[in-house]
Amino acid sequence: MAPVSVDDVIVLDEDGAPHELPSLWRERRILLVFLRHLGCRFCRQQVALLRSVQPELRRHGVEVVLVSIGTPPQLRAFKAESGFEGLAFVDPSPETPLVYASFQLRRGEGLVGGTEEGRAKGEEALAAGFVDGGYPTPEGVRDFTGDGKYTGDVFQVGGVFVLGAGNTCDFAYRSSFAGDHPDPAAILEAVTGVRADGSKYVYPSTSSWLDRLASSTRASTAAPRRRALLLLLLLPPLLLLLPAPPYLHAAAVLFPLLLLPFLLLPLPRLPLPSSPSPPLPAAASVPLLTPTDVDDIAIARRLVACDCSPVGSTDLATDWRVLPPQEEEAMLAEGEHLASLASLGALRSTSRSSSLSSLSPPLLTLLASPLLDDAALHQMRLTNCYLRDFLAKPHPSLGRAGPTCPFVPKSLQLGHIRLGVVPSPPCPSAEAMAALVRGFLPIFEALPPQGGATAVFKAIVLLFPHVPLVHAPQVIDGTQAALKEEFVSRGLMLGEFHLLNNSCGLHNANFFPLRMLCPALAIRHMVPSDLVFLSGAQYPPRRRAAFLQSYIAKMSDQKGAKAQAEVAHAQEMLDAVLAEIGQ
């Protein structure tokens, strides 16, 4: 059978109405449970167990959703018998269940009663009062008694996944045999983010991102120079072993020594050359999408099963770049995927045809933009994973409780983050970059919400996939440094992200949270806790004074004792800086 993508399949509810599979977790978090079939003792046992933890799951905003092999009438009867209250569906192709294939769930004759452990589980289920039994079908009663059989593929086994909101997966368990179910405690850990002993649960996807971003390692571009130095130091002894006149031996020793200072001294920061093509676009022409928009368009275009993309090596000599469609497709089909989202299969659909009827008119308008091609969506899907699985999740390396970025979870929930991919020359001029980013100021301020308590969660993330990693510090950091004072004066912050960013965390000097695979700039509102980013000694006194004056002007009306304490502290620092510069 050809590979099946999650976005290619539907499920049927108890009334026979179809539902697109990704719609189940588009805007909510769910526990998706694949049962074997509706007459199975193990499935009855599993649903009874799920009902016992269902209130706790709902308390954390997670709904249990069942998918089984069977028919809609059987599903209705099963829900009535089991007492399950919640969403439940059946695979519309019970003999060859496509939904199960899309999640890469196991099947095989030996998986059903073919193992000693499976037989023991079966005896346990029977002893607990859970028995096998089929349901009426048009062909009559199908069960393991008499000449009948169950509806559909009886050798298919199930699995359990914690999905959403959006295309993200926090937990994946594929049964190894019939009766193999995950421990409810493990499910609750993934749902709540807290282990049974009270410690924080570290999501595998978050750890995977930490490794890929090398967020616990200081970045360095000196590796090629160190290799050259090593070769030069090894060259004289090797040449001395060869027969040659004494003056050649002397030259072999002196020449590397003469080059040694040039290798040890830091390289000068050269000005970036301007490139005539392609020019930077106007800010107004760059499509801005929410993460949910990205999910919807990716599904409509049948691009991938989820918003996960293969992640390139974190070797600092490797640039993340826009790929030609053929190369991107090969990577998506064969490349390495993030551990969590690989649980969804991350399979490329065999059909490249678009299915755009479900998109809203604004998204259909955006699709007409030449800047929103498949390569741009590829970068946005990658950023979706980064936002959901890294910035929105906690990790011990942070040195504090809570997610890596405290604002991202709420921003994602509200749909206030916008992503934009900016085509550019490899080395755009500083003037062109400044003009481009300034162009997003009125766009940002005009985006909803323009006021109120939730406006602080608004952000624009601009991705620059054509900027090679070697130029990212100058292009990205240079733009941020040039515009920071202007942005701060308007109550905004401009963040810089790339794999060479060595800005460390506030609570762990060996954690570097501003790493992204794709070079990026992020615009957001200033908040009281930003004082620490505006008062550092790395800024000259006059610039520090300008930052502090803008901070006080913008934050003075903030409510709350903590915010007002920050403003008072800023005033004290401003007074000290003004005294230092004689004002």
GROMACS .gro file of C-alpha atoms in nm, residues 35-387:
model
  353
   35LEU     CA    1  -0.865   0.114   1.990
   36ARG     CA    2  -0.827  -0.223   1.816
   37HIS     CA    3  -1.194  -0.269   1.741
   38LEU     CA    4  -1.523  -0.225   1.921
   39GLY     CA    5  -1.567  -0.586   2.030
   40CYS     CA    6  -1.227  -0.630   2.192
   41ARG     CA    7  -1.186  -0.705   2.563
   42PHE     CA    8  -0.873  -0.490   2.570
   43CYS     CA    9  -1.058  -0.193   2.424
   44ARG     CA   10  -1.331  -0.219   2.686
   45GLN     CA   11  -1.061  -0.238   2.951
   46GLN     CA   12  -0.874   0.060   2.807
   47VAL     CA   13  -1.184   0.280   2.785
   48ALA     CA   14  -1.275   0.200   3.145
   49LEU     CA   15  -0.925   0.307   3.248
   50LEU     CA   16  -0.948   0.626   3.042
   51ARG     CA   17  -1.280   0.715   3.201
   52SER     CA   18  -1.109   0.705   3.542
   53VAL     CA   19  -0.855   0.971   3.439
   54GLN     CA   20  -1.086   1.168   3.208
   55PRO     CA   21  -1.181   1.428   3.476
   56GLU     CA   22  -0.813   1.502   3.545
   57LEU     CA   23  -0.741   1.533   3.174
   58ARG     CA   24  -1.032   1.772   3.129
   59ARG     CA   25  -0.910   1.978   3.423
   60HIS     CA   26  -0.598   2.040   3.214
   61GLY     CA   27  -0.797   2.119   2.901
   62VAL     CA   28  -0.742   1.784   2.728
   63GLU     CA   29  -1.028   1.587   2.574
   64VAL     CA   30  -1.014   1.212   2.512
   65VAL     CA   31  -1.092   1.125   2.149
   66LEU     CA   32  -1.139   0.761   2.047
   67VAL     CA   33  -1.077   0.613   1.702
   68SER     CA   34  -1.163   0.250   1.635
   69ILE     CA   35  -1.216  -0.005   1.363
   70GLY     CA   36  -1.586  -0.067   1.314
   71THR     CA   37  -1.900   0.099   1.184
   72PRO     CA   38  -2.094   0.406   1.303
   73PRO     CA   39  -2.382   0.193   1.444
   74GLN     CA   40  -2.133  -0.022   1.632
   75LEU     CA   41  -1.970   0.292   1.768
   76ARG     CA   42  -2.301   0.420   1.902
   77ALA     CA   43  -2.367   0.086   2.072
   78PHE     CA   44  -2.015   0.077   2.218
   79LYS     CA   45  -2.048   0.425   2.368
   80ALA     CA   46  -2.382   0.334   2.526
   81GLU     CA   47  -2.243   0.011   2.671
   82SER     CA   48  -1.913   0.155   2.797
   83GLY     CA   49  -2.054   0.481   2.928
   84PHE     CA   50  -1.786   0.679   2.745
   85GLU     CA   51  -1.874   1.046   2.713
   86GLY     CA   52  -1.670   1.223   2.452
   87LEU     CA   53  -1.583   1.227   2.085
   88ALA     CA   54  -1.543   0.891   1.915
   89PHE     CA   55  -1.491   0.795   1.552
   90VAL     CA   56  -1.432   0.495   1.330
   91ASP     CA   57  -1.196   0.442   1.041
   92PRO     CA   58  -1.403   0.448   0.720
   93SER     CA   59  -1.189   0.167   0.574
   94PRO     CA   60  -1.208  -0.106   0.840
   95GLU     CA   61  -1.053  -0.379   0.623
   96THR     CA   62  -0.750  -0.160   0.540
   97PRO     CA   63  -0.760   0.109   0.812
   98LEU     CA   64  -0.593   0.415   0.661
   99VAL     CA   65  -0.609   0.622   0.979
  100TYR     CA   66  -0.402   0.361   1.161
  101ALA     CA   67  -0.155   0.346   0.874
  102SER     CA   68  -0.113   0.723   0.880
  103PHE     CA   69   0.004   0.699   1.242
  104GLN     CA   70   0.228   0.402   1.161
  105LEU     CA   71   0.052   0.174   1.406
  106ARG     CA   72   0.151  -0.191   1.407
  107ARG     CA   73  -0.044  -0.485   1.270
  108GLY     CA   74   0.028  -0.855   1.240
  109GLU     CA   75  -0.120  -1.193   1.322
  110GLY     CA   76   0.146  -1.255   1.585
  111LEU     CA   77   0.050  -0.936   1.770
  112VAL     CA   78  -0.290  -1.075   1.872
  113GLY     CA   79  -0.247  -1.353   2.126
  114GLY     CA   80   0.084  -1.454   1.971
  115THR     CA   81   0.307  -1.354   2.262
  116GLU     CA   82   0.326  -1.481   2.616
  117GLU     CA   83   0.289  -1.127   2.749
  118GLY     CA   84  -0.014  -1.068   2.529
  119ARG     CA   85  -0.181  -1.387   2.649
  120ALA     CA   86  -0.115  -1.287   3.010
  121LYS     CA   87  -0.273  -0.948   2.945
  122GLY     CA   88  -0.574  -1.124   2.796
  123GLU     CA   89  -0.620  -1.337   3.107
  124GLU     CA   90  -0.592  -1.026   3.326
  125ALA     CA   91  -0.863  -0.851   3.124
  126LEU     CA   92  -1.095  -1.152   3.149
  127ALA     CA   93  -1.035  -1.178   3.523
  128ALA     CA   94  -1.131  -0.811   3.554
  129GLY     CA   95  -1.462  -0.879   3.380
  130PHE     CA   96  -1.381  -0.753   3.030
  131VAL     CA   97  -1.490  -0.998   2.761
  132ASP     CA   98  -1.489  -1.016   2.383
  133GLY     CA   99  -1.808  -0.965   2.188
  134GLY     CA  100  -1.912  -0.823   1.855
  135TYR     CA  101  -2.197  -0.603   1.741
  136PRO     CA  102  -2.466  -0.654   1.479
  137THR     CA  103  -2.367  -0.566   1.122
  138PRO     CA  104  -2.557  -0.598   0.793
  139GLU     CA  105  -2.405  -0.945   0.759
  140GLY     CA  106  -2.514  -1.051   1.106
  141VAL     CA  107  -2.337  -1.080   1.438
  142ARG     CA  108  -1.961  -1.091   1.390
  143ASP     CA  109  -1.757  -1.228   1.676
  144PHE     CA  110  -1.512  -1.506   1.750
  145THR     CA  111  -1.787  -1.757   1.821
  146GLY     CA  112  -1.940  -1.976   1.555
  147ASP     CA  113  -1.846  -1.893   1.198
  148GLY     CA  114  -1.832  -1.516   1.237
  149LYS     CA  115  -1.553  -1.265   1.277
  150TYR     CA  116  -1.508  -0.908   1.386
  151THR     CA  117  -1.558  -0.614   1.153
  152GLY     CA  118  -1.239  -0.512   0.979
  153ASP     CA  119  -0.875  -0.599   1.033
  154VAL     CA  120  -0.853  -0.798   1.356
  155PHE     CA  121  -0.472  -0.798   1.348
  156GLN     CA  122  -0.444  -0.421   1.381
  157VAL     CA  123  -0.329  -0.285   1.718
  158GLY     CA  124  -0.362   0.066   1.851
  159GLY     CA  125  -0.176   0.352   2.012
  160VAL     CA  126  -0.211   0.670   2.217
  161PHE     CA  127  -0.104   1.027   2.129
  162VAL     CA  128  -0.123   1.366   2.300
  163LEU     CA  129  -0.175   1.615   2.018
  164GLY     CA  130  -0.235   1.989   1.971
  165ALA     CA  131  -0.325   2.259   1.986
  166GLY     CA  132  -0.202   2.281   1.629
  167ASN     CA  133   0.012   2.018   1.467
  168THR     CA  134   0.229   1.920   1.759
  169CYS     CA  135   0.267   1.594   1.949
  170ASP     CA  136   0.370   1.572   2.316
  171PHE     CA  137   0.331   1.197   2.366
  172ALA     CA  138   0.331   0.895   2.137
  173TYR     CA  139   0.278   0.530   2.226
  174ARG     CA  140   0.235   0.256   1.967
  175SER     CA  141   0.115  -0.073   2.110
  176SER     CA  142   0.350  -0.367   2.052
  177PHE     CA  143   0.070  -0.624   2.084
  178ALA     CA  144  -0.299  -0.645   2.164
  179GLY     CA  145  -0.347  -0.536   2.525
  180ASP     CA  146  -0.029  -0.326   2.535
  181HIS     CA  147  -0.145   0.009   2.673
  182PRO     CA  148   0.056   0.301   2.816
  183ASP     CA  149   0.065   0.365   3.188
  184PRO     CA  150  -0.192   0.637   3.271
  185ALA     CA  151   0.075   0.803   3.486
  186ALA     CA  152   0.292   0.852   3.176
  187ILE     CA  153  -0.002   1.008   2.992
  188LEU     CA  154  -0.072   1.245   3.280
  189GLU     CA  155   0.294   1.348   3.288
  190ALA     CA  156   0.281   1.447   2.922
  191VAL     CA  157  -0.051   1.626   2.967
  192THR     CA  158   0.033   1.816   3.286
  193GLY     CA  159   0.408   1.862   3.242
  194VAL     CA  160   0.461   1.735   3.598
  195ARG     CA  161   0.598   1.396   3.701
  196ALA     CA  162   0.444   1.184   3.974
  197ASP     CA  163   0.721   1.293   4.215
  198GLY     CA  164   0.640   1.660   4.153
  199SER     CA  165   0.940   1.732   3.929
  200LYS     CA  166   0.899   1.891   3.588
  201TYR     CA  167   0.847   1.663   3.291
  202VAL     CA  168   1.095   1.729   3.010
  203TYR     CA  169   0.932   1.676   2.673
  204PRO     CA  170   1.145   1.472   2.431
  205SER     CA  171   1.075   1.724   2.155
  206THR     CA  172   1.211   2.007   2.372
  207SER     CA  173   1.530   1.815   2.446
  208SER     CA  174   1.561   1.738   2.076
  209TRP     CA  175   1.539   2.108   1.992
  210LEU     CA  176   1.793   2.191   2.262
  211ASP     CA  177   2.039   1.951   2.099
  212ARG     CA  178   1.973   2.072   1.746
  213LEU     CA  179   2.008   2.436   1.840
  214ALA     CA  180   2.319   2.362   2.050
  215SER     CA  181   2.157   2.584   2.313
  216SER     CA  182   2.391   2.462   2.585
  217THR     CA  183   2.711   2.526   2.388
  218ARG     CA  184   2.874   2.858   2.312
  219ALA     CA  185   2.891   2.908   1.936
  220SER     CA  186   3.223   2.967   1.767
  221THR     CA  187   3.329   3.028   1.409
  222ALA     CA  188   3.694   2.961   1.486
  223ALA     CA  189   3.695   2.590   1.402
  224PRO     CA  190   3.830   2.630   1.044
  225ARG     CA  191   4.109   2.858   1.168
  226ARG     CA  192   4.204   2.611   1.440
  227ARG     CA  193   4.231   2.335   1.181
  228ALA     CA  194   4.452   2.556   0.963
  229LEU     CA  195   4.671   2.637   1.264
  230LEU     CA  196   4.709   2.269   1.347
  231LEU     CA  197   4.814   2.188   0.991
  232LEU     CA  198   5.072   2.466   0.991
  233LEU     CA  199   5.218   2.349   1.320
  234LEU     CA  200   5.246   1.992   1.190
  235LEU     CA  201   5.400   2.094   0.859
  236PRO     CA  202   5.756   2.182   0.976
  237PRO     CA  203   5.826   1.846   1.146
  238LEU     CA  204   5.701   1.663   0.838
  239LEU     CA  205   5.916   1.868   0.601
  240LEU     CA  206   6.222   1.825   0.820
  241LEU     CA  207   6.197   1.451   0.762
  242LEU     CA  208   6.238   1.499   0.387
  243PRO     CA  209   6.583   1.530   0.227
  244ALA     CA  210   6.640   1.896   0.135
  245PRO     CA  211   6.903   2.170   0.164
  246PRO     CA  212   6.929   2.336   0.508
  247TYR     CA  213   6.785   2.666   0.383
  248LEU     CA  214   6.462   2.489   0.277
  249HIS     CA  215   6.434   2.331   0.619
  250ALA     CA  216   6.477   2.676   0.774
  251ALA     CA  217   6.211   2.823   0.545
  252ALA     CA  218   5.972   2.540   0.633
  253VAL     CA  219   6.003   2.635   0.999
  254LEU     CA  220   5.993   3.015   0.961
  255PHE     CA  221   5.703   3.042   0.715
  256PRO     CA  222   5.435   2.895   0.949
  257LEU     CA  223   5.572   3.103   1.236
  258LEU     CA  224   5.527   3.419   1.029
  259LEU     CA  225   5.163   3.327   0.961
  260LEU     CA  226   5.090   3.236   1.322
  261PRO     CA  227   4.997   3.592   1.439
  262PHE     CA  228   4.742   3.627   1.158
  263LEU     CA  229   4.572   3.306   1.268
  264LEU     CA  230   4.565   3.398   1.635
  265LEU     CA  231   4.442   3.757   1.598
  266PRO     CA  232   4.062   3.804   1.570
  267LEU     CA  233   3.931   3.864   1.221
  268PRO     CA  234   3.806   4.217   1.152
  269ARG     CA  235   3.432   4.262   1.102
  270LEU     CA  236   3.419   4.351   0.736
  271PRO     CA  237   3.137   4.567   0.600
  272LEU     CA  238   2.875   4.367   0.418
  273PRO     CA  239   2.872   4.409   0.043
  274SER     CA  240   2.540   4.500  -0.108
  275SER     CA  241   2.390   4.260  -0.356
  276PRO     CA  242   2.188   4.383  -0.654
  277SER     CA  243   1.949   4.088  -0.665
  278PRO     CA  244   1.714   3.970  -0.541
  279PRO     CA  245   1.617   4.295  -0.370
  280LEU     CA  246   1.448   4.300  -0.034
  281PRO     CA  247   1.070   4.322  -0.073
  282ALA     CA  248   0.856   4.599   0.068
  283ALA     CA  249   0.730   4.516   0.415
  284ALA     CA  250   0.368   4.545   0.303
  285SER     CA  251   0.418   4.270   0.042
  286VAL     CA  252   0.538   4.006   0.293
  287PRO     CA  253   0.250   3.770   0.386
  288LEU     CA  254   0.207   3.736   0.762
  289LEU     CA  255   0.046   3.414   0.889
  290THR     CA  256  -0.048   3.287   1.231
  291PRO     CA  257   0.077   2.938   1.322
  292THR     CA  258  -0.277   2.809   1.271
  293ASP     CA  259  -0.285   2.968   0.924
  294VAL     CA  260   0.037   2.783   0.844
  295ASP     CA  261  -0.117   2.454   0.959
  296ASP     CA  262  -0.429   2.510   0.749
  297ILE     CA  263  -0.242   2.601   0.431
  298ALA     CA  264   0.004   2.314   0.469
  299ILE     CA  265  -0.283   2.069   0.509
  300ALA     CA  266  -0.478   2.222   0.220
  301ARG     CA  267  -0.174   2.199  -0.006
  302ARG     CA  268  -0.113   1.838   0.099
  303LEU     CA  269   0.246   1.926   0.183
  304VAL     CA  270   0.320   1.717   0.491
  305ALA     CA  271   0.137   1.516   0.750
  306CYS     CA  272   0.217   1.773   1.015
  307ASP     CA  273   0.404   2.099   1.049
  308CYS     CA  274   0.730   1.924   1.130
  309SER     CA  275   1.017   1.966   0.888
  310PRO     CA  276   1.354   1.790   0.876
  311VAL     CA  277   1.616   1.970   1.077
  312GLY     CA  278   1.960   2.025   0.932
  313SER     CA  279   2.276   1.951   1.122
  314THR     CA  280   2.362   2.192   1.401
  315ASP     CA  281   2.723   2.188   1.284
  316LEU     CA  282   2.797   2.560   1.269
  317ALA     CA  283   2.953   2.518   0.927
  318THR     CA  284   2.614   2.412   0.789
  319ASP     CA  285   2.373   2.678   0.669
  320TRP     CA  286   1.998   2.635   0.677
  321ARG     CA  287   1.879   2.739   0.335
  322VAL     CA  288   1.575   2.742   0.114
  323LEU     CA  289   1.563   2.418  -0.081
  324PRO     CA  290   1.450   2.357  -0.437
  325PRO     CA  291   1.112   2.179  -0.432
  326GLN     CA  292   1.260   1.846  -0.547
  327GLU     CA  293   1.535   1.852  -0.285
  328GLU     CA  294   1.294   1.963  -0.013
  329GLU     CA  295   1.057   1.679  -0.101
  330ALA     CA  296   1.339   1.426  -0.080
  331MET     CA  297   1.442   1.559   0.260
  332LEU     CA  298   1.087   1.552   0.390
  333ALA     CA  299   1.051   1.193   0.276
  334GLU     CA  300   1.389   1.063   0.390
  335GLY     CA  301   1.544   1.318   0.625
  336GLU     CA  302   1.574   1.317   0.999
  337HIS     CA  303   1.269   1.448   1.183
  338LEU     CA  304   1.212   1.581   1.530
  339ALA     CA  305   1.139   1.297   1.768
  340SER     CA  306   0.797   1.415   1.883
  341LEU     CA  307   0.650   1.492   1.545
  342ALA     CA  308   0.802   1.186   1.386
  343SER     CA  309   0.536   1.011   1.593
  344LEU     CA  310   0.283   1.142   1.343
  345GLY     CA  311   0.466   0.975   1.060
  346ALA     CA  312   0.562   1.304   0.894
  347LEU     CA  313   0.490   1.139   0.561
  348ARG     CA  314   0.483   1.330   0.237
  349SER     CA  315   0.148   1.291   0.070
  350THR     CA  316   0.156   1.105  -0.259
  351SER     CA  317  -0.089   1.359  -0.394
  352ARG     CA  318   0.034   1.713  -0.461
  353SER     CA  319  -0.309   1.837  -0.555
  354SER     CA  320  -0.440   2.128  -0.354
  355SER     CA  321  -0.750   2.111  -0.141
  356LEU     CA  322  -0.822   2.476  -0.079
  357SER     CA  323  -1.197   2.477  -0.036
  358SER     CA  324  -1.167   2.475   0.343
  359LEU     CA  325  -0.952   2.791   0.357
  360SER     CA  326  -1.095   3.127   0.457
  361PRO     CA  327  -1.110   3.407   0.196
  362PRO     CA  328  -0.821   3.599   0.361
  363LEU     CA  329  -0.597   3.292   0.339
  364LEU     CA  330  -0.696   3.234  -0.022
  365THR     CA  331  -0.592   3.593  -0.093
  366LEU     CA  332  -0.257   3.538   0.076
  367LEU     CA  333  -0.199   3.227  -0.131
  368ALA     CA  334  -0.185   3.444  -0.442
  369SER     CA  335   0.134   3.609  -0.314
  370PRO     CA  336   0.448   3.494  -0.498
  371LEU     CA  337   0.629   3.517  -0.163
  372LEU     CA  338   0.417   3.237  -0.015
  373ASP     CA  339   0.551   2.937  -0.205
  374ASP     CA  340   0.617   2.589  -0.067
  375ALA     CA  341   0.970   2.682   0.040
  376ALA     CA  342   0.834   2.970   0.250
  377LEU     CA  343   0.576   2.739   0.409
  378HIS     CA  344   0.856   2.495   0.482
  379GLN     CA  345   1.031   2.760   0.692
  380MET     CA  346   0.707   2.855   0.866
  381ARG     CA  347   0.629   2.493   0.956
  382LEU     CA  348   0.977   2.459   1.099
  383THR     CA  349   0.923   2.774   1.305
  384ASN     CA  350   0.587   2.642   1.424
  385CYS     CA  351   0.766   2.340   1.568
  386TYR     CA  352   1.026   2.565   1.728
  387LEU     CA  353   0.762   2.786   1.890
   0.00000   0.00000   0.00000
